[in-house]
Rosetta silent file (secondary structure, phi, psi, omega in degrees, C-alpha in Angstrom):
SEQUENCE: MEILIGLLIIAIGAFCQSSSYVPINKIKDWSWESYWIVQGVFAWLVLPFLGMLLAVPSGHSFTEMFAAAPSFNIWMTIFFGVLWGVGGLTFGLSMRYLGVALGQSIALGTCAGLGTIMGPVLLNIFFPELNALSSLTAAVIIGVVVTLIGIGIIGVAGKMKADALSDEQKKEAVKDFNFPKGIAIALLSGFMSGCFNVGLEFGKGINFGDLTPDMFKTLPATLLVTLGGFVTNAVYCFWQNQKNHTWSDYKKGSVWGNNLVFCLLAGALWYSQFFGLSLGKGFLTSSPTLMTLSFCILMALNVTFSNVWGIILHEWKGCSQKTITVLIIGIAVLIVSCFLPQLI
SCORE:     score description
SCORE:     0.000 S_00000001
   1 L     0.000  -40.374 -179.959  -46.682    6.895    7.617 S_00000001
   2 H   -61.938  -36.733  179.079  -46.965    9.475   10.416 S_00000001
   3 H   -63.833  -42.012  178.523  -43.172    9.685   10.628 S_00000001
   4 H   -63.829  -39.728  177.936  -42.947   10.412    6.897 S_00000001
   5 H   -62.995  -44.145  179.608  -45.621   13.103    7.246 S_00000001
   6 H   -60.918  -45.061  178.950  -43.710   14.658   10.143 S_00000001
   7 H   -65.836  -35.924  178.519  -40.445   14.703    8.200 S_00000001
   8 H   -64.641  -42.101  179.125  -42.227   16.144    5.158 S_00000001
   9 H   -63.479  -43.013  177.844  -43.676   18.990    7.239 S_00000001
  10 H   -63.053  -38.764  178.892  -40.237   19.762    8.684 S_00000001
  11 H   -63.894  -39.965  178.242  -38.805   19.675    5.158 S_00000001
  12 H   -63.155  -43.136  177.372  -41.403   22.181    3.937 S_00000001
  13 H   -61.738  -39.797  178.895  -40.510   24.483    6.820 S_00000001
  14 H   -64.997  -40.841  178.202  -36.821   24.128    5.974 S_00000001
  15 H   -62.084  -41.576  178.662  -37.485   24.975    2.339 S_00000001
  16 H   -62.583  -44.909 -179.510  -39.368   28.086    3.393 S_00000001
  17 H   -61.496  -44.105 -178.097  -36.544   29.177    5.710 S_00000001
  18 H   -67.182  -16.338  178.452  -33.895   28.692    3.046 S_00000001
  19 L   -93.205   -4.572 -170.877  -36.030   30.878    0.781 S_00000001
  20 L   -68.227  -19.709 -179.475  -36.394   33.683    3.326 S_00000001
  21 L   -86.308  -10.707  179.225  -33.407   35.644    2.001 S_00000001
  22 L   -67.439  -46.869  178.541  -34.848   35.833   -1.502 S_00000001
  23 H   -61.717  -28.318 -178.861  -37.500   38.503   -0.657 S_00000001
  24 H   -60.859  -30.356  178.828  -34.822   40.603    1.047 S_00000001
  25 H   -65.435  -15.146 -179.216  -33.257   41.178   -2.362 S_00000001
  26 H   -93.336   -3.484 -179.611  -36.427   43.076   -3.306 S_00000001
  27 L   -76.060  135.736 -173.059  -36.102   45.591   -0.456 S_00000001
  28 L  -113.193  138.148  167.245  -35.248   49.076   -1.702 S_00000001
  29 L    56.775   29.721  173.387  -33.190   51.950   -0.270 S_00000001
  30 L  -121.347  143.482  174.117  -32.815   50.545    3.251 S_00000001
  31 L   -73.658  167.036 -178.799  -29.585   49.664    4.985 S_00000001
  32 H   -56.055  -46.929 -174.795  -29.005   46.157    6.322 S_00000001
  33 H   -65.251  -29.189 -178.031  -29.788   47.119    9.928 S_00000001
  34 H   -74.733  -48.476 -179.133  -33.090   48.743    8.976 S_00000001
  35 H   -74.188  -25.957 -178.922  -34.593   45.893    6.988 S_00000001
  36 H   -66.091  -43.315 -177.865  -33.164   43.284    9.363 S_00000001
  37 H   -76.000  -31.154  178.979  -35.051   44.604   12.389 S_00000001
  38 H   -69.402  -43.598  176.284  -38.261   45.256   10.455 S_00000001
  39 H   -66.112  -28.246  178.119  -38.401   41.710    9.122 S_00000001
  40 H   -67.228  -29.920  176.199  -37.547   40.623   12.662 S_00000001
  41 H   -58.144  -41.820  178.651  -40.722   42.236   13.999 S_00000001
  42 H   -76.381  -45.829 -173.947  -42.675   39.752   11.885 S_00000001
  43 H   -70.287  -34.445 -170.569  -40.313   36.784   12.241 S_00000001
  44 H  -112.769  -10.434 -179.834  -39.650   37.037   15.979 S_00000001
  45 H  -123.279  -66.175 -171.500  -42.692   38.793   17.454 S_00000001
  46 H   -62.790  -55.614 -175.825  -45.897   38.939   15.429 S_00000001
  47 H   -68.918  -41.467  174.961  -45.928   35.496   13.799 S_00000001
  48 H   -62.079  -33.930  177.315  -44.581   33.568   16.829 S_00000001
  49 H   -64.735  -44.906  178.482  -47.260   35.250   18.958 S_00000001
  50 H   -63.960  -38.901  177.526  -49.982   34.152   16.542 S_00000001
  51 H   -64.555  -41.241  179.822  -48.481   30.669   16.456 S_00000001
  52 H   -58.381  -34.379 -178.491  -48.391   30.502   20.249 S_00000001
  53 H   -61.969  -23.599  178.471  -52.157   31.136   20.370 S_00000001
  54 L   -67.898  -20.844 -179.884  -52.697   27.760   18.684 S_00000001
  55 L   -84.921   -4.624 -177.232  -51.398   26.120   21.867 S_00000001
  56 L   -99.717  111.927 -178.497  -54.108   27.774   23.949 S_00000001
  57 L   -70.179  160.618  179.044  -57.306   25.666   24.090 S_00000001
  58 L   -57.768  137.592 -179.673  -60.756   27.212   24.036 S_00000001
  59 L    90.492   -1.455  179.245  -61.778   28.619   27.400 S_00000001
  60 L  -125.444  170.993  179.582  -58.216   29.402   28.442 S_00000001
  61 L  -131.233  158.194  179.734  -55.816   32.297   27.856 S_00000001
  62 H   -69.114  -28.709  177.205  -52.117   32.581   27.118 S_00000001
  63 H   -65.896  -36.340  176.190  -51.628   34.700   30.253 S_00000001
  64 H   -63.162  -40.581 -179.360  -53.007   31.812   32.282 S_00000001
  65 H   -63.120  -47.057 -178.418  -50.522   29.475   30.601 S_00000001
  66 H   -71.810  -31.011  178.424  -47.490   31.630   31.360 S_00000001
  67 H   -66.881  -32.125 -177.750  -48.678   32.345   34.902 S_00000001
  68 H   -83.169  -18.212 -177.764  -48.846   28.615   35.623 S_00000001
  69 L   -78.547  148.204  176.761  -45.393   27.855   34.171 S_00000001
  70 L   -59.894  129.236 -177.406  -42.294   27.884   36.423 S_00000001
  71 H   -61.387  -32.681  179.156  -40.730   31.342   36.194 S_00000001
  72 H   -60.031  -45.547 -179.580  -37.251   29.787   36.072 S_00000001
  73 H   -64.433  -39.885  179.415  -38.119   27.916   32.890 S_00000001
  74 H   -61.948  -48.345 -176.494  -39.646   31.012   31.323 S_00000001
  75 H   -70.853  -33.309  176.592  -36.606   33.178   32.025 S_00000001
  76 H   -67.738  -36.881  177.791  -34.132   30.483   30.964 S_00000001
  77 H   -64.076  -43.848  177.744  -36.028   30.095   27.698 S_00000001
  78 H   -66.579  -41.616 -179.128  -35.842   33.853   27.101 S_00000001
  79 H   -58.399  -47.279  178.884  -32.187   33.944   28.194 S_00000001
  80 H   -69.778  -23.053  171.894  -31.158   31.334   25.656 S_00000001
  81 H   -66.494  -40.140  176.668  -33.237   33.279   23.163 S_00000001
  82 H   -60.641  -43.839  178.309  -31.050   36.314   23.853 S_00000001
  83 H   -65.647  -41.132  177.080  -27.967   34.167   23.199 S_00000001
  84 H   -61.027  -33.210  179.921  -29.598   32.750   20.075 S_00000001
  85 H   -57.592  -35.356  175.843  -30.186   36.347   18.991 S_00000001
  86 H   -62.775  -41.144  178.122  -26.426   36.792   18.692 S_00000001
  87 H   -65.400  -42.201  179.372  -26.415   33.767   16.406 S_00000001
  88 H   -64.543  -36.860  179.586  -29.328   35.095   14.386 S_00000001
  89 H   -66.162  -50.328 -179.648  -27.622   38.462   14.051 S_00000001
  90 H   -72.771  -20.004  176.593  -24.311   37.048   12.878 S_00000001
  91 H   -61.467  -44.621  177.347  -26.210   34.557   10.715 S_00000001
  92 H   -62.035  -37.337  179.307  -27.301   37.409    8.506 S_00000001
  93 H   -69.890  -32.399  178.330  -23.720   38.661    8.352 S_00000001
  94 H   -64.861  -35.389  174.827  -22.465   35.196    7.359 S_00000001
  95 H   -64.137  -36.536 -176.924  -24.794   35.364    4.336 S_00000001
  96 H   -65.290  -39.486 -174.322  -23.327   38.763    3.530 S_00000001
  97 H   -96.994  -19.049 -178.193  -19.727   37.549    3.462 S_00000001
  98 H  -118.848  -14.791 -174.741  -20.116   33.960    2.248 S_00000001
  99 H    92.891  167.954 -176.743  -23.365   33.903    0.302 S_00000001
 100 H   -62.170  -47.544 -172.986  -26.546   31.938    0.992 S_00000001
 101 H   -65.693  -59.951 -175.465  -25.134   28.495    0.264 S_00000001
 102 H   -70.764  -40.114 -179.577  -21.806   28.484    2.114 S_00000001
 103 H   -59.903  -48.829  179.240  -22.885   30.853    4.881 S_00000001
 104 H   -67.000  -35.228 -178.345  -25.908   28.782    5.858 S_00000001
 105 H   -60.807  -50.049 -177.495  -23.945   25.529    5.516 S_00000001
 106 H   -68.995  -48.624 -176.826  -21.258   26.476    8.037 S_00000001
 107 H   -64.616  -47.467 -176.738  -23.544   28.309   10.466 S_00000001
 108 H   -73.669  -27.043  176.167  -26.361   25.769   10.431 S_00000001
 109 H   -64.490  -48.337  176.715  -23.955   22.842   10.581 S_00000001
 110 H   -61.918  -41.538  179.805  -22.453   24.093   13.817 S_00000001
 111 H   -62.285  -42.757 -177.603  -25.952   24.935   15.049 S_00000001
 112 H   -60.424  -49.560 -177.507  -27.276   21.449   14.218 S_00000001
 113 H   -68.501  -52.099 -176.928  -24.633   19.566   16.166 S_00000001
 114 H   -68.790  -38.752  179.971  -24.316   21.826   19.191 S_00000001
 115 H   -61.045  -40.799 -179.050  -28.040   22.578   19.404 S_00000001
 116 H   -68.692  -39.827 -176.260  -28.934   18.900   19.563 S_00000001
 117 H   -80.883  -42.271 -173.748  -26.305   18.041   22.172 S_00000001
 118 H   -64.890  -34.215 -177.774  -26.409   21.173   24.359 S_00000001
 119 H   -55.695  -62.166  178.986  -30.156   20.958   25.067 S_00000001
 120 H   -60.788  -37.031 -177.902  -30.151   17.650   26.992 S_00000001
 121 H   -63.337  -50.320 -178.433  -26.743   18.386   28.576 S_00000001
 122 H   -69.873  -36.128  177.456  -27.758   21.758   30.069 S_00000001
 123 H   -63.402  -35.897  179.212  -31.211   20.511   31.000 S_00000001
 124 H   -68.222  -31.558  179.138  -29.560   17.663   32.911 S_00000001
 125 H   -65.142  -44.120 -176.361  -27.399   20.152   34.836 S_00000001
 126 H   -85.977  -31.372 -177.795  -30.421   22.101   36.122 S_00000001
 127 L  -132.721   70.091 -177.241  -32.930   19.231   36.327 S_00000001
 128 H   -60.672  -24.694 -179.256  -30.988   15.974   36.823 S_00000001
 129 H   -66.182  -18.307  179.607  -34.176   14.223   37.908 S_00000001
 130 H   -79.854  -14.678  179.523  -35.425   14.444   34.297 S_00000001
 131 L    52.381   47.504 -175.848  -32.542   12.244   33.082 S_00000001
 132 H   -64.183  -26.443 -178.745  -32.383   14.287   29.878 S_00000001
 133 H   -64.761  -19.847 -179.882  -29.076   12.702   28.864 S_00000001
 134 H   -64.863  -18.688  179.566  -30.896    9.436   28.204 S_00000001
 135 H   -76.329  -16.622  179.561  -32.240   10.987   25.007 S_00000001
 136 L   -86.074   69.550 -179.333  -28.701   11.141   23.575 S_00000001
 137 L   -77.137  172.915  178.960  -28.730    7.547   22.342 S_00000001
 138 H   -59.660  -38.888 -179.873  -26.245    5.981   19.940 S_00000001
 139 H   -63.603  -38.993  179.059  -28.691    6.546   17.080 S_00000001
 140 H   -66.033  -46.310 -179.692  -28.937   10.251   17.937 S_00000001
 141 H   -61.651  -43.013  178.771  -25.157   10.670   18.133 S_00000001
 142 H   -62.065  -41.284  178.328  -24.704    8.857   14.819 S_00000001
 143 H   -60.423  -42.950  178.694  -27.340   11.089   13.239 S_00000001
 144 H   -64.951  -44.258 -178.529  -25.531   14.213   14.452 S_00000001
 145 H   -61.987  -44.998  179.707  -22.150   12.917   13.282 S_00000001
 146 H   -63.709  -38.847  176.988  -23.447   12.053    9.801 S_00000001
 147 H   -60.913  -45.320 -179.441  -25.070   15.494    9.576 S_00000001
 148 H   -66.132  -34.335  176.524  -21.791   17.182   10.482 S_00000001
 149 H   -63.198  -45.461  179.344  -19.938   15.049    7.936 S_00000001
 150 H   -61.087  -43.549  179.977  -22.355   16.146    5.227 S_00000001
 151 H   -69.576  -34.607  176.138  -22.018   19.790    6.189 S_00000001
 152 H   -62.544  -39.579  178.113  -18.247   19.402    6.408 S_00000001
 153 H   -62.648  -41.741  177.997  -18.202   18.092    2.827 S_00000001
 154 H   -65.058  -37.136  176.111  -20.184   21.138    1.719 S_00000001
 155 H   -61.738  -37.772  176.433  -17.691   23.313    3.589 S_00000001
 156 H   -63.061  -42.217  177.616  -14.884   21.666    1.603 S_00000001
 157 H   -60.752  -39.460  178.384  -16.752   22.504   -1.590 S_00000001
 158 H   -64.619  -40.178  177.586  -16.997   26.096   -0.395 S_00000001
 159 H   -65.350  -40.304  177.259  -13.256   26.231    0.298 S_00000001
 160 H   -61.742  -39.375  177.968  -12.567   24.796   -3.164 S_00000001
 161 H   -63.317  -47.033 -177.862  -14.774   27.513   -4.612 S_00000001
 162 H   -62.404  -36.686 -178.279  -12.972   30.235   -2.676 S_00000001
 163 H   -74.215  -31.044 -172.153   -9.551   28.964   -3.784 S_00000001
 164 H   -87.580  -30.815 -174.490  -10.476   28.582   -7.453 S_00000001
 165 L   -83.692  148.186  173.888  -12.347   31.798   -8.198 S_00000001
 166 L   -75.171  164.808  178.808  -10.713   35.118   -8.908 S_00000001
 167 H   -58.671  -37.058 -179.902  -11.549   38.105   -6.727 S_00000001
 168 H   -65.679  -41.671  179.757  -13.735   39.457   -9.514 S_00000001
 169 H   -67.205  -38.364  178.411  -15.709   36.215   -9.784 S_00000001
 170 H   -62.260  -44.842 -179.200  -16.172   36.061   -6.019 S_00000001
 171 H   -67.386  -30.716  178.908  -17.524   39.590   -5.934 S_00000001
 172 H   -67.400  -40.228 -179.518  -19.816   38.826   -8.860 S_00000001
 173 H   -77.130  -45.654 -179.903  -21.414   35.907   -6.992 S_00000001
 174 L  -133.552  112.915 -170.653  -21.393   37.504   -3.529 S_00000001
 175 L   -52.828  -46.008 -176.036  -20.836   41.270   -3.441 S_00000001
 176 L  -105.121   32.858 -174.455  -19.052   41.407   -0.057 S_00000001
 177 L   -56.114  127.771  177.193  -17.369   37.986   -0.268 S_00000001
 178 L  -151.746   98.270 -171.018  -14.705   37.557    2.443 S_00000001
 179 H   -63.119  -52.545 -178.732  -13.890   33.912    3.210 S_00000001
 180 H   -60.203  -46.846 -179.993  -11.797   34.244    6.441 S_00000001
 181 H   -64.586  -41.733 -178.841  -14.104   36.840    7.977 S_00000001
 182 H   -64.787  -41.384 -179.842  -17.190   34.953    6.839 S_00000001
 183 H   -63.452  -44.834  179.609  -16.041   31.625    8.290 S_00000001
 184 H   -60.094  -44.420 -179.930  -15.292   33.186   11.690 S_00000001
 185 H   -67.262  -40.687 -178.870  -18.713   34.846   11.792 S_00000001
 186 H   -64.532  -38.904  178.606  -20.492   31.688   10.575 S_00000001
 187 H   -66.600  -43.217  176.149  -18.884   29.545   13.307 S_00000001
 188 H   -61.683  -42.917  179.313  -19.852   32.059   15.996 S_00000001
 189 H   -59.786  -45.382 -178.601  -23.348   32.188   14.526 S_00000001
 190 H   -63.290  -42.171  179.677  -23.677   28.410   14.579 S_00000001
 191 H   -61.989  -48.726 -177.979  -22.532   28.126   18.186 S_00000001
 192 H   -72.616  -32.742  179.839  -24.917   30.790   19.442 S_00000001
 193 H   -65.873  -26.928  177.904  -27.761   29.657   17.174 S_00000001
 194 L   -62.311  -18.205  178.457  -27.642   26.252   18.840 S_00000001
 195 H   -66.591  -17.918  177.687  -29.036   28.007   21.916 S_00000001
 196 H   -59.464  -47.780 -178.653  -32.425   28.073   20.171 S_00000001
 197 H   -68.108  -31.703  176.407  -32.878   24.354   20.772 S_00000001
 198 H   -64.000  -42.476  176.765  -31.636   24.738   24.343 S_00000001
 199 H   -61.085  -40.950  178.627  -34.351   27.333   24.888 S_00000001
 200 H   -63.529  -34.920  178.898  -36.942   24.977   23.436 S_00000001
 201 H   -65.867  -43.807  179.714  -35.791   22.277   25.857 S_00000001
 202 H   -68.978  -28.922 -175.981  -36.231   24.545   28.860 S_00000001
 203 H  -102.967    7.743 -173.720  -39.613   25.746   27.631 S_00000001
 204 L   -66.557  -17.837  179.097  -41.084   22.521   26.283 S_00000001
 205 L   -92.545    2.008 -179.070  -43.377   22.169   29.285 S_00000001
 206 L   -84.976   86.066  178.041  -44.928   25.625   28.845 S_00000001
 207 L  -167.579 -171.343 -178.103  -48.325   24.611   27.481 S_00000001
 208 L   -99.068   27.336  176.536  -51.617   23.175   28.704 S_00000001
 209 H    62.236 -128.712 -177.259  -50.427   19.581   28.758 S_00000001
 210 H   -65.351  -18.860  179.959  -52.931   17.129   27.302 S_00000001
 211 H   -76.518  -18.817  178.049  -55.219   20.015   26.355 S_00000001
 212 L   -97.561  123.024  177.636  -52.635   21.274   23.876 S_00000001
 213 L   -56.213  145.636 -177.760  -52.248   19.118   20.733 S_00000001
 214 H   -52.766  -37.101 -174.865  -48.772   17.604   20.365 S_00000001
 215 H   -72.209  -11.563 -179.350  -48.117   19.575   17.187 S_00000001
 216 H  -110.774   -0.740 -168.734  -48.559   22.920   18.975 S_00000001
 217 L   -65.967  -28.833 -178.291  -46.775   22.193   22.264 S_00000001
 218 L   -93.231   -0.364 -177.427  -43.448   23.881   21.482 S_00000001
 219 H   -67.119  -37.176  174.531  -44.973   27.052   19.994 S_00000001
 220 H   -62.466  -41.451  177.749  -45.117   28.961   23.333 S_00000001
 221 H   -64.498  -36.966  177.865  -41.428   28.188   23.933 S_00000001
 222 H   -59.509  -42.669  178.049  -40.681   29.284   20.377 S_00000001
 223 H   -60.707  -44.505 -178.386  -42.244   32.680   21.109 S_00000001
 224 H   -64.783  -39.399  178.756  -40.145   33.133   24.263 S_00000001
 225 H   -65.374  -47.441 -178.258  -36.929   32.223   22.431 S_00000001
 226 H   -68.743  -28.430  175.007  -37.612   34.577   19.524 S_00000001
 227 H   -62.207  -46.338  176.933  -38.626   37.307   21.985 S_00000001
 228 H   -61.424  -41.249  179.271  -35.183   37.085   23.578 S_00000001
 229 H   -65.818  -34.516  178.850  -33.590   37.084   20.145 S_00000001
 230 H   -63.186  -40.469  179.648  -35.540   40.144   19.103 S_00000001
 231 H   -58.687  -47.821  179.963  -34.121   42.106   22.050 S_00000001
 232 H   -59.389  -47.947 -177.168  -30.554   41.269   21.016 S_00000001
 233 H   -67.812  -37.024  179.922  -31.137   42.160   17.393 S_00000001
 234 H   -64.181  -44.157  178.980  -33.030   45.367   18.190 S_00000001
 235 H   -58.675  -46.385 -177.524  -30.207   46.675   20.379 S_00000001
 236 H   -68.328  -45.710 -176.458  -27.626   45.979   17.682 S_00000001
 237 H   -65.601  -40.515  179.059  -29.677   47.258   14.745 S_00000001
 238 H   -69.044  -33.594  174.899  -30.658   50.497   16.478 S_00000001
 239 H   -63.736  -40.838  177.351  -27.027   51.003   17.469 S_00000001
 240 H   -67.062  -36.609  174.820  -26.081   50.558   13.809 S_00000001
 241 H   -58.107  -42.669 -179.669  -28.794   53.030   12.814 S_00000001
 242 H   -69.310  -45.618 -177.152  -27.186   55.545   15.157 S_00000001
 243 H   -64.955  -42.377 -174.769  -23.625   54.756   14.132 S_00000001
 244 L   -95.319    4.209 -179.945  -24.294   54.775   10.384 S_00000001
 245 L    55.413   47.362 -177.358  -26.800   57.650   10.475 S_00000001
 246 L  -111.357   17.266  175.382  -29.461   55.470    8.862 S_00000001
 247 H   -59.423  -25.977 -177.998  -32.451   56.480   10.988 S_00000001
 248 H   -65.690  -16.453  177.018  -33.616   58.272    7.868 S_00000001
 249 H   -54.954  -40.852 -175.025  -34.396   54.890    6.299 S_00000001
 250 H   -73.999   -8.372 -179.829  -37.600   54.749    8.323 S_00000001
 251 H   -97.778   -0.948 -178.466  -38.653   58.151    6.952 S_00000001
 252 L   -82.282   82.331 -175.070  -38.584   57.048    3.320 S_00000001
 253 H   -59.965  -28.518 -175.841  -42.328   56.859    2.848 S_00000001
 254 H   -68.652  -21.845 -177.692  -42.113   56.000   -0.837 S_00000001
 255 H  -107.171   -4.478 -175.422  -40.535   52.595   -0.159 S_00000001
 256 H   -60.174  -42.846 -179.281  -42.424   51.581    2.988 S_00000001
 257 H   -59.805  -50.651  179.283  -45.178   49.761    1.122 S_00000001
 258 H   -61.825  -49.338 -174.366  -42.773   47.680   -0.947 S_00000001
 259 H   -68.011  -35.723  179.654  -40.352   47.020    1.894 S_00000001
 260 H   -65.164  -40.379  179.147  -43.029   46.116    4.427 S_00000001
 261 H   -61.783  -46.538 -176.733  -44.472   43.490    2.081 S_00000001
 262 H   -76.275  -27.436  172.881  -41.111   41.854    1.460 S_00000001
 263 H   -68.206  -40.634  176.708  -40.095   42.075    5.133 S_00000001
 264 H   -62.396  -44.724 -179.831  -43.359   40.341    6.041 S_00000001
 265 H   -63.670  -43.683  178.520  -42.745   37.675    3.419 S_00000001
 266 H   -62.834  -43.199  179.379  -39.161   37.144    4.602 S_00000001
 267 H   -64.442  -40.440  179.941  -40.308   36.957    8.224 S_00000001
 268 H   -66.268  -42.344  178.502  -43.096   34.499    7.409 S_00000001
 269 H   -64.532  -40.550  179.363  -40.757   32.239    5.456 S_00000001
 270 H   -64.241  -47.428 -177.385  -38.202   32.331    8.275 S_00000001
 271 H   -65.297  -24.981 -178.044  -40.753   31.534   10.997 S_00000001
 272 H   -56.557  -29.509 -178.175  -42.113   28.644    8.925 S_00000001
 273 H   -64.622  -40.878 -177.543  -39.112   26.508    9.898 S_00000001
 274 H   -86.308  -26.470  170.943  -39.989   26.487   13.601 S_00000001
 275 H   -66.373  -44.043  177.083  -43.717   26.387   13.010 S_00000001
 276 H   -65.390  -35.801  177.967  -43.076   23.380   10.773 S_00000001
 277 H   -61.571  -44.270  179.508  -40.751   21.885   13.397 S_00000001
 278 H   -64.478  -46.639  178.974  -43.514   22.043   15.991 S_00000001
 279 H   -62.726  -44.417 -177.910  -46.115   20.572   13.645 S_00000001
 280 H   -63.069  -40.169  179.831  -43.720   17.894   12.430 S_00000001
 281 H   -62.839  -25.562  177.154  -42.760   16.786   15.939 S_00000001
 282 L   -63.689  -20.916  178.758  -46.451   16.145   16.562 S_00000001
 283 L  -100.784   -0.962 -176.656  -46.170   13.268   14.081 S_00000001
 284 L  -107.739    8.578 -173.518  -42.856   11.945   15.442 S_00000001
 285 L   -61.888  -21.102  179.752  -43.968   11.118   18.993 S_00000001
 286 L   -79.322   -7.913 -179.152  -43.681    7.375   18.293 S_00000001
 287 L  -125.714   95.322  178.332  -39.935    7.781   17.672 S_00000001
 288 H   -56.450  -33.973  179.742  -37.973    9.262   20.610 S_00000001
 289 H   -62.283  -48.005 -179.148  -34.832    9.255   18.454 S_00000001
 290 H   -70.726  -30.283  175.772  -36.373   11.458   15.781 S_00000001
 291 H   -61.433  -44.312  179.078  -37.950   13.694   18.431 S_00000001
 292 H   -68.686  -36.717 -176.183  -34.477   14.378   19.834 S_00000001
 293 H   -87.137   -3.421 -172.453  -32.957   14.724   16.366 S_00000001
 294 H   -56.413  -40.308  178.876  -35.753   16.853   14.912 S_00000001
 295 H   -64.654  -42.688  179.144  -33.806   20.104   15.396 S_00000001
 296 H   -63.617  -41.133  178.708  -30.729   18.581   13.776 S_00000001
 297 H   -62.908  -41.891  178.167  -32.846   17.294   10.885 S_00000001
 298 H   -59.173  -46.693 -179.250  -34.322   20.767   10.405 S_00000001
 299 H   -64.782  -38.914  179.013  -30.870   22.326   10.223 S_00000001
 300 H   -62.875  -41.460  179.028  -29.653   19.635    7.800 S_00000001
 301 H   -70.772  -33.840  174.800  -32.588   20.291    5.509 S_00000001
 302 H   -58.756  -44.415  179.271  -32.024   24.040    5.824 S_00000001
 303 H   -64.278  -43.405 -179.898  -28.485   23.519    4.548 S_00000001
 304 H   -57.261  -52.440 -176.849  -29.698   21.262    1.745 S_00000001
 305 H   -70.848  -31.631  179.303  -32.250   23.743    0.440 S_00000001
 306 H   -65.243  -34.621  178.176  -29.970   26.759    0.961 S_00000001
 307 H   -73.652  -31.184  172.675  -27.429   25.173   -1.352 S_00000001
 308 H   -61.522  -44.231  177.037  -30.139   24.513   -3.914 S_00000001
 309 H   -64.569  -36.947  178.201  -30.915   28.232   -3.747 S_00000001
 310 H   -59.559  -38.517  177.549  -27.206   28.961   -3.983 S_00000001
 311 H   -67.925  -43.308 -179.711  -27.114   27.073   -7.277 S_00000001
 312 H   -62.472  -38.744 -178.230  -30.243   28.871   -8.529 S_00000001
 313 L   -85.405    9.793  175.212  -28.771   32.260   -7.592 S_00000001
 314 L    64.841   27.123  177.666  -25.530   31.393   -9.447 S_00000001
 315 L   -72.073  -18.538  178.554  -23.388   31.531   -6.306 S_00000001
 316 L  -103.391   12.245  179.796  -21.519   28.461   -7.594 S_00000001
 317 L   -62.371  134.083  178.247  -21.110   29.912  -11.088 S_00000001
 318 L    91.001   -6.068  179.275  -17.622   29.407  -12.476 S_00000001
 319 L   -77.249  155.357  179.908  -16.779   26.493  -10.164 S_00000001
 320 L   -73.405  163.542  177.009  -15.195   23.336  -11.554 S_00000001
 321 H   -60.641  -34.766  179.143  -17.079   20.094  -12.090 S_00000001
 322 H   -63.268  -42.868  179.895  -15.075   18.605   -9.199 S_00000001
 323 H   -64.179  -44.132  178.999  -16.294   21.306   -6.819 S_00000001
 324 H   -63.241  -38.223  178.187  -19.918   20.812   -7.879 S_00000001
 325 H   -62.933  -43.521  177.859  -19.535   17.037   -7.428 S_00000001
 326 H   -61.930  -40.817  178.304  -18.256   17.518   -3.870 S_00000001
 327 H   -60.479  -46.569 -178.559  -21.188   19.845   -3.185 S_00000001
 328 H   -64.980  -38.698  177.372  -23.724   17.296   -4.459 S_00000001
 329 H   -61.758  -42.677  178.471  -22.129   14.524   -2.375 S_00000001
 330 H   -61.426  -43.056  178.206  -22.454   16.722    0.712 S_00000001
 331 H   -62.513  -41.813  179.536  -26.124   17.399   -0.026 S_00000001
 332 H   -61.823  -41.294  178.848  -26.728   13.656   -0.533 S_00000001
 333 H   -63.229  -39.569  179.007  -25.124   12.853    2.840 S_00000001
 334 H   -63.900  -41.120  179.258  -27.375   15.406    4.532 S_00000001
 335 H   -63.714  -42.285  178.339  -30.473   13.859    3.012 S_00000001
 336 H   -62.613  -38.055 -177.251  -29.367   10.415    4.196 S_00000001
 337 H   -61.040  -24.412 -178.456  -28.732   11.792    7.704 S_00000001
 338 H   -73.050  -26.711 -174.758  -32.444   12.641    8.041 S_00000001
 339 H  -110.688  -20.887 -175.114  -33.515    9.012    7.654 S_00000001
 340 H   -56.419  -46.507 -177.156  -30.493    7.024    8.870 S_00000001
 341 H   -57.992  -31.476 -179.459  -31.276    7.153   12.644 S_00000001
 342 H   -71.796  -20.096 -177.472  -34.672    5.567   12.044 S_00000001
 343 H   -92.596  -11.921 -177.296  -32.980    2.626   10.333 S_00000001
 344 L   -79.247    0.000    0.000  -30.472    1.944   13.126 S_00000001
């Protein structure tokens, strides 16, 4: 029962994340770079900081926690956060050129596979005594492979969509649709986004041990990763503000109230995926396989729900019945991938 609860919590977080781009559509008179960094303040700084405080038991402080942690682990966690920031940055661009459904499918698929594998591999390089590679069992590898198959099927559906629709139909569904450019950006995004899980691996010991409940133990590492990602995104967004002469966006007082609300909502929905991941893992401790695969499961569910949103937002409008069938098969495979490793 605890395993089902854990998976349900992760699923709720995934649903929230896949919904995070919906509030952005309500933002008015701001360029992409302006609203992206403002929502990032909430998603990558404010909310992760508040979440991190849950890992600090009464009578202790977060400064004490970070002071006691190995500085190497702290900086490696932030470093991989900086790399993840590139993925997060291009992730938004993949949505711009491919739409919510296809963009998230390609980017998160690459992220799911590489993120799950790279964490133990890199951790083993720096700390061989931890024997991190032992977590990559046959069940874990099979789970990753099935996830990638499901996402690959969805990618095929996306290619079928791109081939079948006219330029006018593509633009109607996704304003800046550009399949070749979008695919390249989505693959880069997925590769770099996988660094998030690597950062979590390096920072998983940054907590108060037994004094921190299992469900909150990865929240300090989450803050460090998103902090690194915020730096990357801030540099790029402010550069775009300068390049595109959009600093004036921040002076539009009439839209600040509306935009701040929807940026907060978008940031909260986005952060929910990793808050839910931490809570969910607290219920998966009896299954080492699912603990290792939890990040992959999160990404698979993100893809599943993003495609549901893609259907709701009419991004698949005009596609043939065959294309929709392939899409549904891909979603079904992803759902199976979340439970299959536990049955092996």
